[in-house]
Amino acid sequence: YDFTEGRGSRLAGYFEALIYALIILTVLVGILQTVQGHENDLSELEWVAVVIFTVEYLLRFIGAGADPAFAHISNPVLKRMRFVVSFYSLIDLAAIVPFYLAFAMPGSWVDRHDEYLRMLRLLRLLKLDKYVPSISLIDDVFRLKKDMLIVTGYAAGTLWVLFTGLLYVFEYRDSGNDIDPVPVYGCDDDCTMMDRFRTYLDSMVYTCVHLTGDYPIISYSGAARVTCFFMVIAAVGVVSIPSGLVANGFAELVQTTSRKRHGEAIPTGGNAGDDWYEIRLRELEGTDPPPSRFCGPCGSLVDRWQIRTNNFLNGQVDPRTGKEVHTCGSHFFRFFMMTLIILNVIAVLLESIPDVDRGVGNLPGNFFDDFESFSIFFFSLEYALRLFSARKNLEALYSPFVYATTFYGIVDFLSTAPWYVERICLALGMKESADASTIFRIFRIFRLLQLEDFLVGFRKLDNVFRASKDVLKATGLMAVIIWVGCGALFFIFESGNPNWRSCDDSIPLRDTYVNGSLVPG
């Protein structure tokens, strides 16, 4: 039992890692084998995986007597029988047994439907729930949020029924909104919205999709469009609440479980997701910045200029209010730099439009090039000043190296470096090309990140991800399982459907011109 759980020895840990690696590989192989012409690709890997999974299953069967889940059963035979009908055992059997049956009985029903039975291999993804609990938490989440889910589920269901009725009434005779050239539901020509909304049950499918906030269909009559407007409000205000409740329930349960498992504590005065930077920043708060590395009168002069430069760029903290105070000159410089950043982004967008680029003369020395040189001067000046004053800047942890290697410094560097690289390449005799110019030009869009000086956003994302890592892992695994599982169900149910949006040779796959006329694809 300990060996299959990855405990007791290094070999056990390697075996467990091998099992989970094979789960992912076999799922990917199973997906590949649904592609026409690749049905038997990597079948040798599947053979090896099935043998290893069989060995693992036998080891788990033997070790079931030591499984705490069956500790309440005294009879060793009954323990193993209870293991055979347990959830994860049934998953293993569903993934393994069809393989042996198809091999042992060629030409049988199992062999003829092998492509569908292969989809059972995807159930192996559920075994990953051991390391990242997700599926096993579903019942706990629903119990936790049961009362609120009942209320909001009733409201969402009622709205679904009502809006379905309205769309059906407004569209089941709508022969005016043409939806050719793609036929739907057996309609070959002159297809209209009434072909989609032929019955109340047909209408329920589209209404349910709309209530999720998705609108793949827009060819509605006027009355139906008014209905859709109110459906958008309902989707945001009512129907989205159950999904929010489930997500919140997952967050509560996963974070509680994680704290109990790891015994993690949030640092005093800190926030969930804080890393070394935030911890070090709190340690330095209230301390004086270190003196300049220069000695003598020169050092004191550098200190004064570093303090003045830092106050000019970042403001000075008022000890009474704790807020940053800026001089008029500092305010003007910050406003000027913010405007310059926005204008640079606009310039990149305008330069990408051929007509605009030609209008200003797309040759070296045009308006855009002059504006770029002007911008580079101020961006480079600001970067140099921030490096110079970093030893007096608390947010840089009083270190030029920290500034240069963390978010602000990297963004400031990326806003200027591509221009200098381009100039160096041209100075070395490399020929300027339109493609190279486009690449260097697009790099300027990174200057948008410099607005972080004024609005906090991206630099807090890593904190958010660290604080929510357990929740993201759990919900991410569930999303993958649902994605892959539903993909398998669509493959099983729709791979033999010859008529859903079927196209013939008269319908091109892409827009083409026939006798000078555009034929949409």
Short mmCIF file of C-alpha atoms in Angstrom, two decimals:
data_model
loop_
_atom_site.label_atom_id
_atom_site.label_comp_id
_atom_site.label_asym_id
_atom_site.label_seq_id
_atom_site.Cartn_x
_atom_site.Cartn_y
_atom_site.Cartn_z
CA TYR A 1 0.00 0.00 0.00
CA ASP A 2 2.77 2.47 0.90
CA PHE A 3 4.57 1.68 -2.36
CA THR A 4 1.52 2.55 -4.53
CA GLU A 5 1.04 5.74 -2.50
CA GLY A 6 4.62 6.84 -3.24
CA ARG A 7 5.78 6.47 0.35
CA GLY A 8 8.54 4.53 2.05
CA SER A 9 11.30 4.66 -0.55
CA ARG A 10 12.67 6.66 -3.45
CA LEU A 11 11.59 3.88 -5.84
CA ALA A 12 8.00 4.26 -4.63
CA GLY A 13 8.15 7.98 -5.40
CA TYR A 14 9.50 7.28 -8.91
CA PHE A 15 6.78 4.69 -9.52
CA GLU A 16 4.05 7.12 -8.50
CA ALA A 17 5.52 9.85 -10.72
CA LEU A 18 5.63 7.33 -13.60
CA ILE A 19 1.94 6.51 -13.11
CA TYR A 20 0.88 10.16 -13.28
CA ALA A 21 3.12 10.84 -16.28
CA LEU A 22 1.57 7.85 -18.08
CA ILE A 23 -1.93 9.12 -17.27
CA ILE A 24 -1.20 12.39 -19.07
CA LEU A 25 0.57 10.65 -21.98
CA THR A 26 -2.21 8.11 -22.55
CA VAL A 27 -4.84 10.85 -22.48
CA LEU A 28 -2.91 12.77 -25.14
CA VAL A 29 -2.47 9.56 -27.22
CA GLY A 30 -6.20 8.85 -26.90
CA ILE A 31 -6.98 12.33 -28.24
CA LEU A 32 -4.50 11.91 -31.12
CA GLN A 33 -6.01 8.57 -32.12
CA THR A 34 -9.39 10.19 -32.78
CA VAL A 35 -7.84 12.04 -35.74
CA GLN A 36 -8.49 10.32 -39.07
CA GLY A 37 -5.37 8.52 -40.27
CA HIS A 38 -3.78 8.39 -36.81
CA GLU A 39 -6.03 5.74 -35.23
CA ASN A 40 -3.14 3.37 -34.49
CA ASP A 41 -0.36 5.86 -33.79
CA LEU A 42 1.69 5.17 -30.66
CA SER A 43 -0.27 1.97 -29.98
CA GLU A 44 2.95 0.48 -28.53
CA LEU A 45 2.94 3.17 -25.85
CA GLU A 46 -0.65 2.26 -25.03
CA TRP A 47 0.38 -1.39 -24.64
CA VAL A 48 3.17 -0.48 -22.23
CA ALA A 49 0.89 1.87 -20.28
CA VAL A 50 -1.89 -0.74 -19.94
CA VAL A 51 0.59 -3.31 -18.61
CA ILE A 52 1.95 -0.83 -16.05
CA PHE A 53 -1.56 0.26 -15.06
CA THR A 54 -2.49 -3.43 -14.63
CA VAL A 55 0.52 -4.01 -12.36
CA GLU A 56 -0.43 -0.92 -10.34
CA TYR A 57 -4.02 -2.14 -10.01
CA LEU A 58 -2.89 -5.55 -8.77
CA LEU A 59 -0.56 -3.91 -6.23
CA ARG A 60 -3.41 -1.71 -4.99
CA PHE A 61 -5.65 -4.78 -4.76
CA ILE A 62 -3.05 -6.59 -2.68
CA GLY A 63 -2.42 -3.55 -0.45
CA ALA A 64 -6.13 -2.73 0.02
CA GLY A 65 -6.00 -4.38 3.43
CA ALA A 66 -3.79 -1.53 4.70
CA ASP A 67 -5.91 1.23 3.16
CA PRO A 68 -7.35 3.45 5.96
CA ALA A 69 -10.50 3.90 3.89
CA PHE A 70 -11.37 0.24 4.57
CA ALA A 71 -10.10 0.10 8.18
CA HIS A 72 -13.64 -0.37 9.51
CA ILE A 73 -13.88 -3.74 7.69
CA SER A 74 -12.27 -6.59 9.62
CA ASN A 75 -12.52 -9.34 6.99
CA PRO A 76 -9.53 -9.08 4.56
CA VAL A 77 -11.53 -10.59 1.69
CA LEU A 78 -14.35 -8.08 2.17
CA LYS A 79 -11.78 -5.27 2.25
CA ARG A 80 -10.55 -6.24 -1.19
CA MET A 81 -14.08 -6.67 -2.51
CA ARG A 82 -14.89 -3.20 -1.20
CA PHE A 83 -11.80 -1.92 -2.99
CA VAL A 84 -12.94 -3.47 -6.30
CA VAL A 85 -16.21 -1.50 -6.24
CA SER A 86 -14.62 1.77 -5.00
CA PHE A 87 -14.60 4.88 -7.20
CA TYR A 88 -10.95 4.87 -8.27
CA SER A 89 -10.96 1.09 -8.78
CA LEU A 90 -13.88 1.37 -11.21
CA ILE A 91 -12.00 4.10 -13.08
CA ASP A 92 -8.97 1.81 -13.45
CA LEU A 93 -11.11 -1.11 -14.61
CA ALA A 94 -13.02 1.04 -17.13
CA ALA A 95 -9.70 2.17 -18.63
CA ILE A 96 -8.02 -1.26 -18.65
CA VAL A 97 -10.64 -3.98 -19.25
CA PRO A 98 -11.88 -2.85 -22.73
CA PHE A 99 -8.28 -3.01 -23.98
CA TYR A 100 -7.93 -6.69 -23.00
CA LEU A 101 -11.42 -7.59 -24.26
CA ALA A 102 -10.73 -6.08 -27.69
CA PHE A 103 -7.44 -7.97 -27.86
CA ALA A 104 -8.92 -11.28 -26.67
CA MET A 105 -12.06 -11.16 -28.86
CA PRO A 106 -11.19 -9.72 -32.29
CA GLY A 107 -14.27 -8.89 -34.33
CA SER A 108 -16.52 -8.75 -31.25
CA TRP A 109 -18.79 -5.85 -30.30
CA VAL A 110 -16.04 -4.48 -28.06
CA ASP A 111 -13.52 -4.59 -30.92
CA ARG A 112 -15.93 -2.95 -33.37
CA HIS A 113 -16.59 -0.09 -30.96
CA ASP A 114 -12.98 0.24 -29.84
CA GLU A 115 -12.74 3.90 -30.90
CA TYR A 116 -15.51 4.81 -28.50
CA LEU A 117 -14.25 2.61 -25.66
CA ARG A 118 -10.86 4.28 -26.02
CA MET A 119 -12.50 7.41 -24.65
CA LEU A 120 -12.77 5.62 -21.30
CA ARG A 121 -9.02 6.13 -20.98
CA LEU A 122 -9.74 9.79 -20.36
CA LEU A 123 -11.26 8.79 -17.02
CA ARG A 124 -7.71 8.30 -15.81
CA LEU A 125 -7.52 12.08 -15.44
CA LEU A 126 -9.75 11.70 -12.39
CA LYS A 127 -6.90 9.91 -10.60
CA LEU A 128 -5.01 13.20 -10.53
CA ASP A 129 -7.62 14.29 -7.99
CA LYS A 130 -5.46 12.63 -5.34
CA TYR A 131 -2.78 15.32 -5.65
CA VAL A 132 -5.03 18.22 -6.64
CA PRO A 133 -8.42 17.69 -4.99
CA SER A 134 -11.14 19.01 -7.28
CA ILE A 135 -13.75 16.43 -8.32
CA SER A 136 -13.83 15.04 -4.78
CA LEU A 137 -14.73 18.51 -3.48
CA ILE A 138 -17.80 18.98 -5.67
CA ASP A 139 -20.25 17.45 -3.19
CA ASP A 140 -18.70 19.47 -0.35
CA VAL A 141 -19.07 22.68 -2.37
CA PHE A 142 -22.72 22.02 -3.14
CA ARG A 143 -23.47 21.20 0.50
CA LEU A 144 -21.70 24.37 1.63
CA LYS A 145 -23.68 26.59 -0.76
CA LYS A 146 -26.85 24.47 -0.92
CA ASP A 147 -29.40 27.07 0.22
CA MET A 148 -28.12 29.89 -1.99
CA LEU A 149 -27.75 27.54 -4.98
CA ILE A 150 -31.35 26.40 -4.60
CA VAL A 151 -32.63 29.99 -4.64
CA THR A 152 -30.46 31.21 -7.51
CA GLY A 153 -30.87 27.94 -9.42
CA TYR A 154 -34.65 28.31 -9.24
CA ALA A 155 -34.41 31.92 -10.47
CA ALA A 156 -32.06 30.95 -13.32
CA GLY A 157 -34.26 28.00 -14.33
CA THR A 158 -37.39 30.16 -14.31
CA LEU A 159 -35.74 32.80 -16.49
CA TRP A 160 -34.54 30.08 -18.88
CA VAL A 161 -38.09 28.77 -19.31
CA LEU A 162 -39.59 32.26 -19.73
CA PHE A 163 -37.02 33.56 -22.21
CA THR A 164 -37.21 30.32 -24.19
CA GLY A 165 -40.95 30.87 -24.59
CA LEU A 166 -40.42 34.45 -25.77
CA LEU A 167 -37.75 33.55 -28.33
CA TYR A 168 -39.86 30.68 -29.60
CA VAL A 169 -42.91 32.94 -30.03
CA PHE A 170 -40.91 35.63 -31.84
CA GLU A 171 -38.83 33.33 -34.07
CA TYR A 172 -40.77 30.17 -34.92
CA ARG A 173 -42.39 32.00 -37.87
CA ASP A 174 -39.39 34.22 -38.68
CA SER A 175 -38.83 33.52 -42.37
CA GLY A 176 -37.25 36.90 -43.06
CA ASN A 177 -33.85 36.48 -41.40
CA ASP A 178 -31.84 34.43 -43.86
CA ILE A 179 -29.08 32.22 -42.39
CA ASP A 180 -27.74 30.78 -45.66
CA PRO A 181 -25.30 29.57 -46.97
CA VAL A 182 -24.68 27.22 -44.01
CA PRO A 183 -27.60 24.76 -43.70
CA VAL A 184 -28.72 23.73 -40.23
CA TYR A 185 -30.91 20.85 -39.03
CA GLY A 186 -31.42 19.33 -42.44
CA CYS A 187 -32.29 22.59 -44.15
CA ASP A 188 -30.73 22.57 -47.62
CA ASP A 189 -31.62 25.98 -49.00
CA ASP A 190 -33.58 29.12 -48.08
CA CYS A 191 -32.73 28.50 -44.42
CA THR A 192 -34.22 30.98 -41.96
CA MET A 193 -34.41 31.46 -38.20
CA MET A 194 -37.64 29.48 -38.09
CA ASP A 195 -35.54 26.40 -38.94
CA ARG A 196 -33.62 26.90 -35.70
CA PHE A 197 -36.63 27.63 -33.51
CA ARG A 198 -39.02 24.99 -34.87
CA THR A 199 -40.02 23.73 -31.41
CA TYR A 200 -39.83 24.88 -27.82
CA LEU A 201 -37.13 22.25 -27.12
CA ASP A 202 -35.00 23.52 -30.04
CA SER A 203 -35.34 27.04 -28.66
CA MET A 204 -34.16 25.97 -25.19
CA VAL A 205 -30.68 25.16 -26.51
CA TYR A 206 -30.07 28.62 -27.97
CA THR A 207 -31.66 30.38 -25.00
CA CYS A 208 -29.41 28.49 -22.58
CA VAL A 209 -26.34 29.54 -24.58
CA HIS A 210 -27.47 33.18 -24.55
CA LEU A 211 -28.05 33.10 -20.80
CA THR A 212 -24.37 32.26 -20.32
CA GLY A 213 -23.54 35.59 -21.98
CA ASP A 214 -22.53 34.08 -25.34
CA TYR A 215 -24.16 35.32 -28.54
CA PRO A 216 -23.16 33.17 -31.55
CA ILE A 217 -26.48 34.05 -33.23
CA ILE A 218 -27.50 37.62 -33.99
CA SER A 219 -29.93 37.30 -36.93
CA TYR A 220 -33.04 37.97 -34.88
CA SER A 221 -36.24 39.89 -35.46
CA GLY A 222 -36.76 43.21 -33.67
CA ALA A 223 -38.86 41.75 -30.85
CA ALA A 224 -36.36 38.94 -30.29
CA ARG A 225 -33.50 41.44 -30.11
CA VAL A 226 -35.33 43.33 -27.36
CA THR A 227 -35.72 40.01 -25.56
CA CYS A 228 -32.00 39.34 -25.98
CA PHE A 229 -31.24 42.71 -24.40
CA PHE A 230 -33.06 41.71 -21.23
CA MET A 231 -31.43 38.28 -21.41
CA VAL A 232 -28.01 39.95 -21.21
CA ILE A 233 -29.06 41.73 -18.02
CA ALA A 234 -30.41 38.47 -16.61
CA ALA A 235 -27.24 36.62 -17.58
CA VAL A 236 -25.05 39.10 -15.71
CA GLY A 237 -27.33 39.71 -12.74
CA VAL A 238 -28.90 36.32 -12.03
CA VAL A 239 -27.65 33.36 -14.06
CA SER A 240 -23.97 34.07 -13.33
CA ILE A 241 -24.58 33.94 -9.56
CA PRO A 242 -24.63 30.10 -9.25
CA SER A 243 -21.27 29.81 -10.98
CA GLY A 244 -19.90 32.52 -8.68
CA LEU A 245 -21.22 30.68 -5.62
CA VAL A 246 -19.59 27.42 -6.74
CA ALA A 247 -16.28 29.20 -7.39
CA ASN A 248 -16.43 30.87 -3.98
CA GLY A 249 -17.19 27.53 -2.34
CA PHE A 250 -14.17 25.97 -4.02
CA ALA A 251 -11.97 28.83 -2.84
CA GLU A 252 -13.14 28.45 0.78
CA LEU A 253 -12.73 24.67 0.89
CA VAL A 254 -9.40 24.49 -0.94
CA GLN A 255 -7.80 27.26 1.11
CA THR A 256 -9.05 25.72 4.37
CA THR A 257 -7.76 22.29 3.37
CA SER A 258 -4.42 23.71 2.25
CA ARG A 259 -3.85 25.61 5.51
CA LYS A 260 -4.67 22.53 7.57
CA ARG A 261 -2.38 20.36 5.45
CA HIS A 262 0.64 22.67 5.37
CA GLY A 263 0.10 24.64 8.58
CA GLU A 264 0.84 27.82 6.62
CA ALA A 265 0.64 31.18 8.36
CA ILE A 266 0.53 34.59 6.76
CA PRO A 267 3.42 36.81 7.84
CA THR A 268 2.53 39.47 10.43
CA GLY A 269 1.18 42.58 8.77
CA GLY A 270 1.29 40.91 5.37
CA ASN A 271 -1.12 39.59 2.81
CA ALA A 272 -1.70 36.20 1.24
CA GLY A 273 0.60 35.84 -1.77
CA ASP A 274 3.42 38.05 -0.42
CA ASP A 275 6.87 36.94 -1.55
CA TRP A 276 10.44 37.97 -0.67
CA TYR A 277 9.96 41.49 -2.08
CA GLU A 278 6.94 42.38 0.08
CA ILE A 279 8.53 40.82 3.16
CA ARG A 280 11.78 42.76 2.65
CA LEU A 281 9.83 45.96 1.93
CA ARG A 282 8.04 45.72 5.29
CA GLU A 283 11.38 45.14 7.02
CA LEU A 284 12.84 48.33 5.49
CA GLU A 285 9.84 50.56 6.21
CA GLY A 286 10.81 53.30 8.65
CA THR A 287 14.57 52.83 8.10
CA ASP A 288 16.81 55.51 6.62
CA PRO A 289 18.28 54.91 3.15
CA PRO A 290 21.96 53.86 3.11
CA PRO A 291 24.61 56.48 2.29
CA SER A 292 26.24 56.78 -1.10
CA ARG A 293 29.15 54.47 -1.89
CA PHE A 294 31.29 57.52 -2.66
CA CYS A 295 33.55 58.83 0.12
CA GLY A 296 34.23 62.34 1.38
CA PRO A 297 32.54 65.52 0.15
CA CYS A 298 31.72 63.83 -3.14
CA GLY A 299 29.66 61.21 -1.29
CA SER A 300 27.54 63.76 0.59
CA LEU A 301 26.95 65.65 -2.66
CA VAL A 302 25.82 62.45 -4.42
CA ASP A 303 23.55 61.67 -1.45
CA ARG A 304 21.83 65.04 -1.74
CA TRP A 305 21.32 64.67 -5.49
CA GLN A 306 20.01 61.10 -5.12
CA ILE A 307 17.48 62.25 -2.51
CA ARG A 308 16.40 65.20 -4.67
CA THR A 309 16.09 63.00 -7.77
CA ASN A 310 14.09 60.36 -5.88
CA ASN A 311 11.73 63.00 -4.46
CA PHE A 312 11.32 64.49 -7.94
CA LEU A 313 10.47 61.11 -9.52
CA ASN A 314 8.52 59.40 -6.73
CA GLY A 315 7.43 62.20 -4.39
CA GLN A 316 8.04 62.47 -0.68
CA VAL A 317 5.96 60.68 1.96
CA ASP A 318 4.18 63.03 4.37
CA PRO A 319 4.88 61.65 7.89
CA ARG A 320 1.48 62.87 9.18
CA THR A 321 -0.79 61.46 6.44
CA GLY A 322 1.46 58.74 4.99
CA LYS A 323 0.62 59.93 1.46
CA GLU A 324 3.04 60.86 -1.30
CA VAL A 325 3.47 64.60 -1.86
CA HIS A 326 4.77 65.93 -5.19
CA THR A 327 6.10 69.35 -6.12
CA CYS A 328 4.68 71.24 -9.10
CA GLY A 329 7.69 70.23 -11.20
CA SER A 330 7.28 66.59 -10.21
CA HIS A 331 3.56 66.67 -11.07
CA PHE A 332 4.31 68.20 -14.48
CA PHE A 333 7.01 65.59 -15.25
CA ARG A 334 4.72 62.70 -14.25
CA PHE A 335 1.89 64.08 -16.39
CA PHE A 336 4.30 64.64 -19.29
CA MET A 337 5.63 61.05 -19.09
CA MET A 338 2.13 59.56 -18.85
CA THR A 339 1.05 61.57 -21.91
CA LEU A 340 4.19 60.50 -23.77
CA ILE A 341 3.49 56.83 -23.01
CA ILE A 342 -0.09 57.08 -24.31
CA LEU A 343 1.01 58.95 -27.44
CA ASN A 344 3.64 56.28 -28.13
CA VAL A 345 1.02 53.53 -27.99
CA ILE A 346 -1.25 55.54 -30.30
CA ALA A 347 1.71 56.08 -32.66
CA VAL A 348 2.35 52.33 -32.83
CA LEU A 349 -1.30 51.72 -33.70
CA LEU A 350 -1.33 54.44 -36.38
CA GLU A 351 1.96 53.26 -37.89
CA SER A 352 0.51 49.79 -38.39
CA ILE A 353 -2.15 51.26 -40.73
CA PRO A 354 -0.60 51.30 -44.26
CA ASP A 355 -2.55 54.37 -45.42
CA VAL A 356 -1.42 56.41 -42.40
CA ASP A 357 2.16 55.19 -42.74
CA ARG A 358 2.23 56.18 -46.40
CA GLY A 359 0.55 59.49 -45.61
CA VAL A 360 3.41 60.62 -43.36
CA GLY A 361 6.01 59.18 -45.74
CA ASN A 362 7.20 55.72 -44.73
CA LEU A 363 10.86 56.59 -45.22
CA PRO A 364 13.66 57.12 -42.66
CA GLY A 365 13.30 60.48 -40.95
CA ASN A 366 9.51 60.70 -41.17
CA PHE A 367 7.31 62.06 -38.40
CA PHE A 368 7.04 58.76 -36.58
CA ASP A 369 10.84 58.31 -36.53
CA ASP A 370 11.35 61.83 -35.21
CA PHE A 371 8.70 61.30 -32.53
CA GLU A 372 10.36 58.00 -31.59
CA SER A 373 13.76 59.68 -31.15
CA PHE A 374 12.15 62.41 -29.06
CA SER A 375 10.45 59.79 -26.86
CA ILE A 376 13.58 57.68 -26.47
CA PHE A 377 15.47 60.67 -25.10
CA PHE A 378 12.99 61.14 -22.24
CA PHE A 379 12.51 57.42 -21.57
CA SER A 380 16.28 56.93 -21.40
CA LEU A 381 16.66 60.00 -19.18
CA GLU A 382 14.00 58.70 -16.77
CA TYR A 383 15.59 55.23 -16.68
CA ALA A 384 19.01 56.69 -15.91
CA LEU A 385 17.58 58.94 -13.17
CA ARG A 386 15.75 56.01 -11.56
CA LEU A 387 18.92 53.90 -11.59
CA PHE A 388 20.87 56.82 -10.07
CA SER A 389 18.33 57.44 -7.27
CA ALA A 390 17.42 53.79 -6.57
CA ARG A 391 19.71 53.81 -3.50
CA LYS A 392 17.30 56.28 -1.90
CA ASN A 393 14.08 54.64 -3.16
CA LEU A 394 12.30 52.36 -0.67
CA GLU A 395 10.29 50.64 -3.46
CA ALA A 396 13.63 49.61 -5.02
CA LEU A 397 14.69 48.27 -1.59
CA TYR A 398 17.45 50.92 -1.68
CA SER A 399 19.22 48.92 -4.42
CA PRO A 400 19.87 49.80 -8.11
CA PHE A 401 20.20 46.06 -8.81
CA VAL A 402 16.75 45.32 -7.36
CA TYR A 403 15.25 48.15 -9.41
CA ALA A 404 16.91 46.92 -12.63
CA THR A 405 15.83 43.29 -12.13
CA THR A 406 12.25 43.73 -10.91
CA PHE A 407 9.07 44.80 -12.68
CA TYR A 408 9.62 48.56 -12.95
CA GLY A 409 13.22 48.34 -14.10
CA ILE A 410 12.57 45.60 -16.64
CA VAL A 411 9.64 47.50 -18.15
CA ASP A 412 11.66 50.74 -18.31
CA PHE A 413 14.53 48.85 -19.97
CA LEU A 414 12.25 47.17 -22.54
CA SER A 415 10.76 50.54 -23.46
CA THR A 416 14.13 51.81 -24.75
CA ALA A 417 16.37 48.80 -25.51
CA PRO A 418 14.78 47.77 -28.86
CA TRP A 419 15.43 51.25 -30.30
CA TYR A 420 19.12 51.09 -29.34
CA VAL A 421 19.42 47.54 -30.72
CA GLU A 422 17.94 48.72 -34.01
CA ARG A 423 20.37 51.66 -34.17
CA ILE A 424 23.33 49.38 -33.45
CA CYS A 425 22.26 46.93 -36.17
CA LEU A 426 21.99 49.75 -38.71
CA ALA A 427 25.38 51.16 -37.62
CA LEU A 428 26.95 47.74 -38.21
CA GLY A 429 25.77 47.83 -41.80
CA MET A 430 22.73 45.58 -41.53
CA LYS A 431 20.18 46.42 -44.18
CA GLU A 432 16.94 47.93 -42.92
CA SER A 433 13.85 45.94 -43.94
CA ALA A 434 10.13 46.43 -43.54
CA ASP A 435 9.78 43.23 -41.48
CA ALA A 436 12.60 44.18 -39.10
CA SER A 437 11.19 47.67 -38.69
CA THR A 438 7.76 46.22 -37.90
CA ILE A 439 9.22 43.92 -35.23
CA PHE A 440 11.11 46.73 -33.51
CA ARG A 441 8.09 49.00 -33.84
CA ILE A 442 5.74 46.53 -32.13
CA PHE A 443 8.17 46.23 -29.22
CA ARG A 444 7.26 49.82 -28.37
CA ILE A 445 3.81 48.64 -27.29
CA PHE A 446 5.50 47.44 -24.07
CA ARG A 447 5.61 51.09 -23.05
CA LEU A 448 1.97 50.71 -22.09
CA LEU A 449 3.22 48.80 -19.03
CA GLN A 450 5.01 51.95 -17.88
CA LEU A 451 1.60 53.24 -16.81
CA GLU A 452 2.14 50.97 -13.79
CA ASP A 453 3.89 54.00 -12.31
CA PHE A 454 0.45 55.58 -12.08
CA LEU A 455 -1.97 52.64 -11.86
CA VAL A 456 -1.22 49.42 -9.95
CA GLY A 457 -2.09 46.34 -12.01
CA PHE A 458 0.28 43.80 -13.51
CA ARG A 459 2.91 43.91 -10.78
CA LYS A 460 0.33 42.51 -8.34
CA LEU A 461 -0.65 39.58 -10.57
CA ASP A 462 2.06 37.30 -9.18
CA ASN A 463 0.78 38.01 -5.66
CA VAL A 464 -2.75 37.12 -6.76
CA PHE A 465 -1.59 33.86 -8.35
CA ARG A 466 0.47 32.89 -5.29
CA ALA A 467 -2.42 33.65 -2.93
CA SER A 468 -4.82 31.59 -5.08
CA LYS A 469 -2.45 28.86 -6.28
CA ASP A 470 -4.30 25.99 -4.55
CA VAL A 471 -7.68 27.19 -5.80
CA LEU A 472 -6.30 27.67 -9.33
CA LYS A 473 -4.80 24.17 -9.33
CA ALA A 474 -8.05 22.58 -8.18
CA THR A 475 -10.34 24.49 -10.53
CA GLY A 476 -7.77 24.23 -13.36
CA LEU A 477 -7.73 20.43 -13.09
CA MET A 478 -11.52 20.35 -13.01
CA ALA A 479 -11.65 22.60 -16.09
CA VAL A 480 -9.27 20.24 -17.94
CA ILE A 481 -11.33 17.19 -16.93
CA ILE A 482 -14.59 18.84 -18.05
CA TRP A 483 -12.97 20.09 -21.28
CA VAL A 484 -11.49 16.71 -22.21
CA GLY A 485 -14.52 14.76 -21.00
CA CYS A 486 -17.05 16.87 -22.90
CA GLY A 487 -14.81 16.76 -25.96
CA ALA A 488 -14.93 12.96 -25.76
CA LEU A 489 -18.73 13.00 -25.44
CA PHE A 490 -19.07 15.29 -28.47
CA PHE A 491 -16.78 12.93 -30.40
CA ILE A 492 -18.93 9.93 -29.45
CA PHE A 493 -22.29 11.59 -30.09
CA GLU A 494 -21.47 13.77 -33.12
CA SER A 495 -18.78 11.92 -35.08
CA GLY A 496 -21.50 9.96 -36.89
CA ASN A 497 -23.79 12.95 -37.47
CA PRO A 498 -23.64 13.61 -41.24
CA ASN A 499 -26.06 16.50 -41.41
CA TRP A 500 -25.13 19.10 -38.78
CA ARG A 501 -23.98 22.12 -40.77
CA SER A 502 -22.95 19.81 -43.58
CA CYS A 503 -21.41 21.55 -46.57
CA ASP A 504 -21.13 20.43 -50.19
CA ASP A 505 -18.62 21.44 -52.84
CA SER A 506 -20.68 24.48 -53.80
CA ILE A 507 -19.93 26.12 -50.44
CA PRO A 508 -16.30 27.31 -50.35
CA LEU A 509 -14.28 26.98 -47.15
CA ARG A 510 -13.05 30.55 -47.46
CA ASP A 511 -14.04 33.75 -49.28
CA THR A 512 -13.37 33.48 -53.01
CA TYR A 513 -13.99 35.60 -56.09
CA VAL A 514 -16.04 34.04 -58.91
CA ASN A 515 -16.33 36.10 -62.10
CA GLY A 516 -15.36 39.20 -60.14
CA SER A 517 -17.99 38.67 -57.43
CA LEU A 518 -17.20 37.81 -53.81
CA VAL A 519 -18.58 34.46 -52.67
CA PRO A 520 -18.45 34.30 -48.85
CA GLY A 521 -17.03 31.13 -47.28
#
